[in-house]
Short mmCIF file of C-alpha atoms in Angstrom, two decimals:
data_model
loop_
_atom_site.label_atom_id
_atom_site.label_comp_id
_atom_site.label_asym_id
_atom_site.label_seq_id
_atom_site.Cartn_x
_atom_site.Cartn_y
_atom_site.Cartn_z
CA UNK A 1 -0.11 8.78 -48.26
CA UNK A 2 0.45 10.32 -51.63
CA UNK A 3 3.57 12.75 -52.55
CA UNK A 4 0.72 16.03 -52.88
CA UNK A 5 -0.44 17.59 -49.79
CA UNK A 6 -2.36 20.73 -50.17
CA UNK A 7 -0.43 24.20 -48.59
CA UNK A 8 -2.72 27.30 -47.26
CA UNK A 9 -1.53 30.55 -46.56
CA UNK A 10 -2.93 32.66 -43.91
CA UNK A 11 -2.30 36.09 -42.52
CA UNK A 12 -2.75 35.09 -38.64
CA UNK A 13 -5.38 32.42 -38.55
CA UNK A 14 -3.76 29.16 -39.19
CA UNK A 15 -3.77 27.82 -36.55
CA UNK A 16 -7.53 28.78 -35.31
CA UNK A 17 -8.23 27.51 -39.04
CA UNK A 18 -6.48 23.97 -38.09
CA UNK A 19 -8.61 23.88 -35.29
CA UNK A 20 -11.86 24.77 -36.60
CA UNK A 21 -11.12 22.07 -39.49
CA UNK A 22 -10.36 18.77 -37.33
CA UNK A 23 -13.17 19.83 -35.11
CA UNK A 24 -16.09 19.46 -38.27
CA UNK A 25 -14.25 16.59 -40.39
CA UNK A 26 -13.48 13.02 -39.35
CA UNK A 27 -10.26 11.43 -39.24
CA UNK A 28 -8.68 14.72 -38.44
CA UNK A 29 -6.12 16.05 -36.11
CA UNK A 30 -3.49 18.64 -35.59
CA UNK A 31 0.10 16.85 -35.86
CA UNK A 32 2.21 19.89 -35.52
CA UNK A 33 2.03 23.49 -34.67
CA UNK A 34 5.62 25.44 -35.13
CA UNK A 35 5.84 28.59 -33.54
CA UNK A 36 7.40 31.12 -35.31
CA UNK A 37 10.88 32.76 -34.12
CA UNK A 38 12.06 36.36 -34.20
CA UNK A 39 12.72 38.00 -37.36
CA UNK A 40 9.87 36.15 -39.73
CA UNK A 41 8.39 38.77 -41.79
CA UNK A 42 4.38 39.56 -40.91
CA UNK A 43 4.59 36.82 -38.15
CA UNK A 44 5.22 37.81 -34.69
CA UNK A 45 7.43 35.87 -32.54
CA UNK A 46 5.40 33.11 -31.15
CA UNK A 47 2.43 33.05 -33.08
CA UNK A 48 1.91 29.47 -35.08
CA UNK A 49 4.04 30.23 -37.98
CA UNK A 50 3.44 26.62 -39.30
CA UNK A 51 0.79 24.53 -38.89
CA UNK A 52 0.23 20.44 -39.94
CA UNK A 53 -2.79 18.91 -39.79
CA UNK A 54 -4.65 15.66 -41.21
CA UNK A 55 -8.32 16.15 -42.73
CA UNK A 56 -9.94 13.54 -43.92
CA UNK A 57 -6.72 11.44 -44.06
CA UNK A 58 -5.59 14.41 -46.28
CA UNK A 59 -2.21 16.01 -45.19
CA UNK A 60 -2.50 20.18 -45.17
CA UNK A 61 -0.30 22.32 -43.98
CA UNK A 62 -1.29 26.14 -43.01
CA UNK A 63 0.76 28.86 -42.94
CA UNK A 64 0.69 32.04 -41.24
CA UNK A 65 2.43 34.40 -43.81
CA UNK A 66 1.00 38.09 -43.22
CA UNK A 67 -1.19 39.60 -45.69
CA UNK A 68 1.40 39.35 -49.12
CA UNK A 69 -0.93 36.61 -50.85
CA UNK A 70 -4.61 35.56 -50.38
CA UNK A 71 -6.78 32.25 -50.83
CA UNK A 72 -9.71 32.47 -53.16
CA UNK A 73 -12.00 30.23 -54.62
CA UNK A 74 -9.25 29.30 -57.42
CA UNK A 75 -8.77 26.56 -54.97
CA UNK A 76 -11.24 24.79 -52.84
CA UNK A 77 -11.60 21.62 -51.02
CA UNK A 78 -14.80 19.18 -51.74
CA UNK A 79 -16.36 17.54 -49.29
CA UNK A 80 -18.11 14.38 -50.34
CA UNK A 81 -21.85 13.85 -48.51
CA UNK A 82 -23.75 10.49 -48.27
CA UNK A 83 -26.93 12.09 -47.81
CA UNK A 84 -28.69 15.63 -46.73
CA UNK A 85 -27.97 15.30 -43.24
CA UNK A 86 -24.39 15.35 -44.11
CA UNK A 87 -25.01 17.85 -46.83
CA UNK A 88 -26.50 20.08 -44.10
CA UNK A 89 -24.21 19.35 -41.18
CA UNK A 90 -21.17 20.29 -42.49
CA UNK A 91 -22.64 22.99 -44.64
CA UNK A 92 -23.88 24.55 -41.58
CA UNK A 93 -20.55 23.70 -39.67
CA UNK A 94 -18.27 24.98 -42.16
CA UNK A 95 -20.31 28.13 -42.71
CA UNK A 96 -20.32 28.70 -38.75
CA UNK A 97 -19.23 32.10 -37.34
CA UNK A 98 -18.88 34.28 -40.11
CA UNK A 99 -18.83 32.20 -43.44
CA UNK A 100 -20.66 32.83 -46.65
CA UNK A 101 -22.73 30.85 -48.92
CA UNK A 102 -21.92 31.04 -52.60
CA UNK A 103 -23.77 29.00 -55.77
CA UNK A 104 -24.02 25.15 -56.24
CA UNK A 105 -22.49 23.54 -53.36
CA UNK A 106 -19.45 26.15 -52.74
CA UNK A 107 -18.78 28.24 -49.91
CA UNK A 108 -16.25 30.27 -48.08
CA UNK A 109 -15.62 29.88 -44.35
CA UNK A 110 -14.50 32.52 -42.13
CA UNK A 111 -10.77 31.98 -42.72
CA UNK A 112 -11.31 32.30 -46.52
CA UNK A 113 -10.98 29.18 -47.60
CA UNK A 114 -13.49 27.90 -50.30
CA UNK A 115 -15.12 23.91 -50.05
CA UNK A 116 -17.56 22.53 -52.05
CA UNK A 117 -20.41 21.03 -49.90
CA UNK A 118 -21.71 18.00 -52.59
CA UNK A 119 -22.98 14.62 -52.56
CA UNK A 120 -22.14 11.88 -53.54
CA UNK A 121 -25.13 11.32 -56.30
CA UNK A 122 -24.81 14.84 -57.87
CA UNK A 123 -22.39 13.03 -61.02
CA UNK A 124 -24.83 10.90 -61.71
CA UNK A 125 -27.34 13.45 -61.43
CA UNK A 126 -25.44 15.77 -63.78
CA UNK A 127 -23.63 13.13 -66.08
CA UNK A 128 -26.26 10.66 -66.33
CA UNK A 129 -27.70 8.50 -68.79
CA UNK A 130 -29.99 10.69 -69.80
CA UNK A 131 -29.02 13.91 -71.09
CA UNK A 132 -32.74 15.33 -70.98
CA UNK A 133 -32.50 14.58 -67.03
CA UNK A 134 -28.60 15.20 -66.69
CA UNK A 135 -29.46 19.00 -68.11
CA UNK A 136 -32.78 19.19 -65.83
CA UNK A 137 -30.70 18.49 -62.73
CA UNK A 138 -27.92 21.37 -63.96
CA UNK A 139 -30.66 24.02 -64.46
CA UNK A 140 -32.21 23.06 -61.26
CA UNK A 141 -28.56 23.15 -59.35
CA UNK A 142 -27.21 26.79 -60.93
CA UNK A 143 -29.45 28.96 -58.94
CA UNK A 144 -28.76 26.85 -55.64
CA UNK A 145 -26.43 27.53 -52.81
CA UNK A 146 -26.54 24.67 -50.45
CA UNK A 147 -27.47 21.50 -52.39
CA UNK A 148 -30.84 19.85 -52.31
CA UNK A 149 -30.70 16.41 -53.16
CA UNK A 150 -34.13 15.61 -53.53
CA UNK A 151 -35.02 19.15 -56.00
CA UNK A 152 -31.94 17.92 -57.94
CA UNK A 153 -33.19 13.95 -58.15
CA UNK A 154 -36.89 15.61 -58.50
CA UNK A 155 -35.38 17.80 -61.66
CA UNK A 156 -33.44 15.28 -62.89
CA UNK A 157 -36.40 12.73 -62.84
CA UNK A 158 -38.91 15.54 -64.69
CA UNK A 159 -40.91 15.84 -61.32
#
């Protein structure tokens, strides 16, 4: 494991966040939940204050902080997709109970937290060889939200 490991603040919902995450991406778990002790500000005694978890073989830790700061699509995790099954699956899964769909790929799930639903391909498609195709495939990608793999092969092709 590398020295960087990603840190999310929440208000309340770490931990339900955690949970949500290792139950839609492989090779994930919850290591650690600390509960919080009297006297931390905007975190009631109790609650998950602190919360580690491995996605992906990716070390995160999520923090329940209170309202003071906010996550926002400055920052977003990108999940990698073999194909348009996995495109869809964890489009859908990550979008599940309250999420919303944004342009090319990105979302926001119902904790606030931003991910990039892409596959694989889509560099290819967009830096290709051919800049004709490569330019095709971005026009055809800029009005999406979730990806289409074949309309951006299709575009990039001149289909």
């Amino acid at each position: 494991m590398g020295i960087v490991r990603p840190h999310l603040w929440f208000d309340d919902q770490a931990e339900q966040a955690a949970e949500h995450y290792v139950s839609v991406l492989p090779r994930s778990e919850v290591t650690k939940v600390v509960r919080a002790p009297a006297g931390v500000p905007g975190v009631p005694e109790g609650q998950a204050f602190v919360v580690e978890a491995v996605l992906d073989g990716q070390p995160v830790t999520l923090m329940n902080g209170g309202p003071t700061f906010r996550l926002d699509e400055a920052f977003s995790f990108v999940v990698e997709c073999q194909d348009q099954d996995e495109v869809d699956r964890y489009w859908d899964a990550l979008l599940a109970g309250g999420g919303e769909p944004s342009r090319c790929g990105w979302l926001k799930d119902r904790f606030g937290v931003s991910w990039q639903v892409v596959p694989v391909a889509l560099d290819g498609l967009l830096f290709g060889a051919d800049p004709d195709g490569s330019a095709r495939a971005m026009a055809a990608m800029m009005p999406m939200t979730k990806l289409d793999i074949a309309a951006l092969q299709a575009a990039y092709d001149g289909r």
